Amino acid sequence: MIYFLFCLCLVGVLGADYTLPGVCPNVKVQENLDYTKFSGIWHHVAAYASDGREIYDCAILDFQEDNLGYTLRETYVDLDDGNRTQKSYFARVDPTFDAGNSAQFIVSHEAGDKVLQFPFMILSTDYDGYAIAYFCKWLKEKERKHYVFTWILTRSKEKLQGDTLKKVEDTLSKYTELAEHRQAFVFKEFNDATCSFTKKFESDFFTSNFW
């Protein structure tokens, strides 16, 4: 999910577990992405975090276009001090300067007097059923290592299955590193148990302005 991506970026080399060897691989992203078709509600049904971090429950992302590009509202359920808590945040998410129509996005976050920018990509989407988003960061030191986060989004809350599952599997098979770690993907269901919470906390800590 995007909040997970933000946390990974924010902690940087201090908190990330760079478990994969080498630099980030070159990946092919969705061509000619239609931003209008991509907007709307997406459900975070599965993810692969190479450093084994927690994947939150019942995460729903709402991408919306405005006159500047995209806004994003994400809602999810997290365990906070032993209580299942529903959290949400607002972010500005827009195409990168050099993305063109190649499905590269950037999250903008205000940190004091600075604006931090964190990129992610859409590897593939059919707009109506699924989307696969991807983020990779590598450790630019003598020992080159990297970590990746890949999340699978669907329009429906239903369990990933049928034609949609086949499309996702076919896409993942085209990326060597993701295919090798296919069994490490964590799948989430949207039901009463996974979406239940006893507390609600809302925080708009991302910037409302961009560029």
mmCIF file of C-alpha atoms in Angstrom:
data_model
loop_
_atom_site.group_PDB
_atom_site.id
_atom_site.type_symbol
_atom_site.label_atom_id
_atom_site.label_comp_id
_atom_site.label_asym_id
_atom_site.label_seq_id
_atom_site.Cartn_x
_atom_site.Cartn_y
_atom_site.Cartn_z
ATOM 1 C CA MET A 1 0.000 0.000 0.000
ATOM 2 C CA ILE A 2 1.087 3.591 -0.433
ATOM 3 C CA TYR A 3 1.471 4.210 3.314
ATOM 4 C CA PHE A 4 3.790 1.207 3.482
ATOM 5 C CA LEU A 5 5.773 2.688 0.603
ATOM 6 C CA PHE A 6 6.027 6.007 2.404
ATOM 7 C CA CYS A 7 7.317 4.352 5.580
ATOM 8 C CA LEU A 8 9.966 2.464 3.664
ATOM 9 C CA CYS A 9 11.160 5.642 1.985
ATOM 10 C CA LEU A 10 11.122 7.696 5.158
ATOM 11 C CA VAL A 11 13.220 5.347 7.244
ATOM 12 C CA GLY A 12 15.709 4.906 4.408
ATOM 13 C CA VAL A 13 18.804 2.870 5.093
ATOM 14 C CA LEU A 14 18.212 3.058 8.847
ATOM 15 C CA GLY A 15 15.052 0.978 8.834
ATOM 16 C CA ALA A 16 14.933 -0.946 5.598
ATOM 17 C CA ASP A 17 16.127 -4.522 5.375
ATOM 18 C CA TYR A 18 17.941 -4.786 2.049
ATOM 19 C CA THR A 19 17.602 -8.524 1.544
ATOM 20 C CA LEU A 20 17.904 -8.811 -2.239
ATOM 21 C CA PRO A 21 21.292 -8.753 -3.975
ATOM 22 C CA GLY A 22 22.314 -6.216 -6.598
ATOM 23 C CA VAL A 23 20.681 -3.025 -7.796
ATOM 24 C CA CYS A 24 17.014 -2.602 -8.661
ATOM 25 C CA PRO A 25 16.181 -4.457 -11.866
ATOM 26 C CA ASN A 26 14.901 -2.685 -14.931
ATOM 27 C CA VAL A 27 11.166 -3.330 -15.177
ATOM 28 C CA LYS A 28 8.711 -2.687 -17.962
ATOM 29 C CA VAL A 29 5.759 -0.544 -16.917
ATOM 30 C CA GLN A 30 2.276 -0.107 -18.351
ATOM 31 C CA GLU A 31 2.382 1.699 -21.678
ATOM 32 C CA ASN A 32 0.004 4.540 -22.529
ATOM 33 C CA LEU A 33 -1.585 4.551 -19.094
ATOM 34 C CA ASP A 34 -5.005 6.208 -19.173
ATOM 35 C CA TYR A 35 -5.025 8.200 -15.928
ATOM 36 C CA THR A 36 -8.770 8.814 -16.070
ATOM 37 C CA LYS A 37 -9.569 5.116 -16.403
ATOM 38 C CA PHE A 38 -7.100 4.306 -13.629
ATOM 39 C CA SER A 39 -8.742 6.663 -11.137
ATOM 40 C CA GLY A 40 -11.331 5.455 -8.640
ATOM 41 C CA ILE A 41 -11.466 2.825 -5.894
ATOM 42 C CA TRP A 42 -8.876 0.035 -5.637
ATOM 43 C CA HIS A 43 -8.663 -2.724 -3.008
ATOM 44 C CA HIS A 44 -5.258 -3.907 -1.827
ATOM 45 C CA VAL A 45 -5.696 -7.686 -2.041
ATOM 46 C CA ALA A 46 -2.109 -8.934 -2.075
ATOM 47 C CA ALA A 47 1.466 -7.753 -1.698
ATOM 48 C CA TYR A 48 5.082 -8.844 -1.635
ATOM 49 C CA ALA A 49 7.460 -7.016 0.712
ATOM 50 C CA SER A 50 10.956 -8.395 0.287
ATOM 51 C CA ASP A 51 11.951 -7.348 3.803
ATOM 52 C CA GLY A 52 8.985 -9.138 5.359
ATOM 53 C CA ARG A 53 7.209 -6.095 6.767
ATOM 54 C CA GLU A 54 3.588 -6.244 7.876
ATOM 55 C CA ILE A 55 0.893 -5.906 5.221
ATOM 56 C CA TYR A 56 -2.064 -4.018 6.678
ATOM 57 C CA ASP A 57 -5.680 -5.235 6.569
ATOM 58 C CA CYS A 58 -8.617 -3.909 4.567
ATOM 59 C CA ALA A 59 -6.630 -1.267 2.662
ATOM 60 C CA ILE A 60 -8.717 0.750 0.184
ATOM 61 C CA LEU A 61 -7.171 3.339 -2.125
ATOM 62 C CA ASP A 62 -9.197 6.067 -3.785
ATOM 63 C CA PHE A 63 -7.370 7.816 -6.642
ATOM 64 C CA GLN A 64 -9.085 10.945 -7.951
ATOM 65 C CA GLU A 65 -8.081 13.411 -10.639
ATOM 66 C CA ASP A 66 -8.102 17.150 -10.058
ATOM 67 C CA ASN A 67 -6.701 20.180 -11.844
ATOM 68 C CA LEU A 68 -3.171 19.387 -10.600
ATOM 69 C CA GLY A 69 -3.135 15.643 -11.219
ATOM 70 C CA TYR A 70 -4.097 13.029 -8.617
ATOM 71 C CA THR A 71 -5.183 12.930 -5.022
ATOM 72 C CA LEU A 72 -5.189 9.753 -2.986
ATOM 73 C CA ARG A 73 -7.141 8.768 0.104
ATOM 74 C CA GLU A 74 -6.106 5.466 1.642
ATOM 75 C CA THR A 75 -7.984 3.766 4.477
ATOM 76 C CA TYR A 76 -6.648 0.669 6.239
ATOM 77 C CA VAL A 77 -6.766 -1.246 9.539
ATOM 78 C CA ASP A 78 -3.697 -1.499 11.740
ATOM 79 C CA LEU A 79 -2.941 -2.924 15.183
ATOM 80 C CA ASP A 80 -2.130 0.105 17.353
ATOM 81 C CA ASP A 81 -1.237 -0.518 21.034
ATOM 82 C CA GLY A 82 -3.182 -3.761 20.907
ATOM 83 C CA ASN A 83 -6.281 -2.165 19.382
ATOM 84 C CA ARG A 84 -7.454 -2.713 15.837
ATOM 85 C CA THR A 85 -7.559 0.835 14.504
ATOM 86 C CA GLN A 86 -8.850 2.194 11.229
ATOM 87 C CA LYS A 87 -6.513 4.834 9.850
ATOM 88 C CA SER A 88 -6.554 6.989 6.755
ATOM 89 C CA TYR A 89 -4.539 9.718 5.135
ATOM 90 C CA PHE A 90 -4.574 12.058 2.188
ATOM 91 C CA ALA A 91 -1.715 12.398 -0.291
ATOM 92 C CA ARG A 92 -0.848 14.162 -3.491
ATOM 93 C CA VAL A 93 0.140 11.534 -6.072
ATOM 94 C CA ASP A 94 1.063 12.671 -9.545
ATOM 95 C CA PRO A 95 2.953 11.539 -12.625
ATOM 96 C CA THR A 96 6.673 12.244 -12.385
ATOM 97 C CA PHE A 97 8.171 15.011 -14.505
ATOM 98 C CA ASP A 98 9.753 12.533 -16.926
ATOM 99 C CA ALA A 99 7.048 9.883 -16.842
ATOM 100 C CA GLY A 100 5.176 10.930 -19.958
ATOM 101 C CA ASN A 101 2.550 8.229 -20.227
ATOM 102 C CA SER A 102 4.760 5.451 -18.842
ATOM 103 C CA ALA A 103 2.902 4.916 -15.561
ATOM 104 C CA GLN A 104 5.470 6.327 -13.147
ATOM 105 C CA PHE A 105 4.006 8.144 -10.149
ATOM 106 C CA ILE A 106 5.363 10.093 -7.209
ATOM 107 C CA VAL A 107 4.078 10.660 -3.671
ATOM 108 C CA SER A 108 4.773 14.111 -2.249
ATOM 109 C CA HIS A 109 5.266 14.543 1.513
ATOM 110 C CA GLU A 110 6.082 17.677 3.490
ATOM 111 C CA ALA A 111 8.895 17.312 6.049
ATOM 112 C CA GLY A 112 9.493 20.671 7.671
ATOM 113 C CA ASP A 113 10.534 23.081 4.970
ATOM 114 C CA LYS A 114 11.292 20.292 2.519
ATOM 115 C CA VAL A 115 9.079 18.306 0.146
ATOM 116 C CA LEU A 116 10.151 14.674 -0.070
ATOM 117 C CA GLN A 117 9.180 12.761 -3.194
ATOM 118 C CA PHE A 118 8.821 8.995 -3.442
ATOM 119 C CA PRO A 119 8.266 7.234 -6.800
ATOM 120 C CA PHE A 120 6.324 4.089 -7.657
ATOM 121 C CA MET A 121 5.216 2.464 -10.915
ATOM 122 C CA ILE A 122 2.220 0.683 -12.390
ATOM 123 C CA LEU A 123 3.534 -2.487 -13.994
ATOM 124 C CA SER A 124 0.215 -3.528 -15.487
ATOM 125 C CA THR A 125 -3.519 -2.821 -15.319
ATOM 126 C CA ASP A 126 -6.672 -3.607 -17.258
ATOM 127 C CA TYR A 127 -8.447 -0.711 -15.435
ATOM 128 C CA ASP A 128 -11.617 -2.673 -14.668
ATOM 129 C CA GLY A 129 -10.181 -5.656 -12.802
ATOM 130 C CA TYR A 130 -6.630 -5.366 -11.511
ATOM 131 C CA ALA A 131 -3.506 -3.247 -11.238
ATOM 132 C CA ILE A 132 0.013 -4.184 -10.145
ATOM 133 C CA ALA A 133 2.083 -1.439 -8.540
ATOM 134 C CA TYR A 134 5.807 -1.648 -7.822
ATOM 135 C CA PHE A 135 8.480 0.114 -5.818
ATOM 136 C CA CYS A 136 12.192 -0.663 -5.518
ATOM 137 C CA LYS A 137 15.004 1.012 -3.589
ATOM 138 C CA TRP A 138 18.653 0.012 -3.585
ATOM 139 C CA LEU A 139 21.443 0.676 -1.118
ATOM 140 C CA LYS A 140 24.008 2.866 -2.869
ATOM 141 C CA GLU A 141 27.019 1.649 -0.977
ATOM 142 C CA LYS A 142 29.869 -0.804 -1.559
ATOM 143 C CA GLU A 143 27.630 -3.806 -1.010
ATOM 144 C CA ARG A 144 24.812 -3.339 -3.470
ATOM 145 C CA LYS A 145 21.482 -4.615 -2.177
ATOM 146 C CA HIS A 146 17.857 -3.632 -2.686
ATOM 147 C CA TYR A 147 14.342 -4.277 -1.490
ATOM 148 C CA VAL A 148 11.052 -4.258 -3.378
ATOM 149 C CA PHE A 149 7.413 -3.786 -2.537
ATOM 150 C CA THR A 150 4.786 -4.977 -5.002
ATOM 151 C CA TRP A 151 1.088 -4.637 -4.368
ATOM 152 C CA ILE A 152 -1.880 -6.063 -6.254
ATOM 153 C CA LEU A 153 -4.992 -3.937 -6.485
ATOM 154 C CA THR A 154 -8.455 -4.954 -7.623
ATOM 155 C CA ARG A 155 -11.700 -3.103 -8.190
ATOM 156 C CA SER A 156 -13.648 -5.776 -6.343
ATOM 157 C CA LYS A 157 -13.473 -6.785 -2.676
ATOM 158 C CA GLU A 158 -13.820 -10.395 -3.723
ATOM 159 C CA LYS A 159 -10.968 -12.882 -3.323
ATOM 160 C CA LEU A 160 -8.513 -12.793 -6.211
ATOM 161 C CA GLN A 161 -9.616 -15.624 -8.489
ATOM 162 C CA GLY A 162 -10.747 -16.600 -11.990
ATOM 163 C CA ASP A 163 -9.739 -14.487 -14.991
ATOM 164 C CA THR A 164 -8.416 -11.683 -12.804
ATOM 165 C CA LEU A 165 -6.109 -14.065 -10.930
ATOM 166 C CA LYS A 166 -4.872 -15.499 -14.234
ATOM 167 C CA LYS A 167 -4.069 -12.022 -15.562
ATOM 168 C CA VAL A 168 -2.137 -11.219 -12.404
ATOM 169 C CA GLU A 169 -0.246 -14.515 -12.477
ATOM 170 C CA ASP A 170 0.611 -14.083 -16.163
ATOM 171 C CA THR A 171 1.937 -10.597 -15.493
ATOM 172 C CA LEU A 172 4.024 -11.586 -12.465
ATOM 173 C CA SER A 173 5.597 -14.421 -14.475
ATOM 174 C CA LYS A 174 7.127 -11.834 -16.817
ATOM 175 C CA TYR A 175 9.207 -10.312 -14.005
ATOM 176 C CA THR A 176 11.957 -12.703 -12.938
ATOM 177 C CA GLU A 177 12.395 -11.409 -9.399
ATOM 178 C CA LEU A 178 8.664 -11.320 -8.671
ATOM 179 C CA ALA A 179 8.142 -14.770 -10.169
ATOM 180 C CA GLU A 180 10.926 -16.168 -8.005
ATOM 181 C CA HIS A 181 9.211 -14.853 -4.880
ATOM 182 C CA ARG A 182 5.654 -15.643 -5.915
ATOM 183 C CA GLN A 183 5.089 -17.828 -2.828
ATOM 184 C CA ALA A 184 6.045 -14.904 -0.583
ATOM 185 C CA PHE A 185 3.026 -12.819 -1.651
ATOM 186 C CA VAL A 186 0.627 -12.150 1.229
ATOM 187 C CA PHE A 187 -3.059 -12.304 0.284
ATOM 188 C CA LYS A 188 -5.718 -10.296 2.099
ATOM 189 C CA GLU A 189 -9.488 -10.751 2.269
ATOM 190 C CA PHE A 190 -12.098 -8.059 2.794
ATOM 191 C CA ASN A 191 -14.494 -9.549 5.334
ATOM 192 C CA ASP A 192 -15.994 -8.655 8.712
ATOM 193 C CA ALA A 193 -12.974 -9.973 10.605
ATOM 194 C CA THR A 194 -10.210 -8.291 8.618
ATOM 195 C CA CYS A 195 -12.069 -4.990 8.284
ATOM 196 C CA SER A 196 -13.276 -4.769 11.894
ATOM 197 C CA PHE A 197 -11.836 -2.111 14.208
ATOM 198 C CA THR A 198 -12.454 -0.691 17.675
ATOM 199 C CA LYS A 199 -10.826 2.711 17.197
ATOM 200 C CA LYS A 200 -10.682 5.183 14.350
ATOM 201 C CA PHE A 201 -7.869 7.607 13.700
ATOM 202 C CA GLU A 202 -7.547 9.959 10.745
ATOM 203 C CA SER A 203 -4.378 11.825 9.878
ATOM 204 C CA ASP A 204 -3.742 14.035 6.850
ATOM 205 C CA PHE A 205 0.022 14.143 7.211
ATOM 206 C CA PHE A 206 0.820 14.251 3.497
ATOM 207 C CA THR A 207 1.038 17.521 1.662
ATOM 208 C CA SER A 208 -2.044 19.044 0.070
ATOM 209 C CA ASN A 209 0.091 21.063 -2.321
ATOM 210 C CA PHE A 210 2.324 19.775 -5.091
ATOM 211 C CA TRP A 211 5.234 21.273 -7.019
#
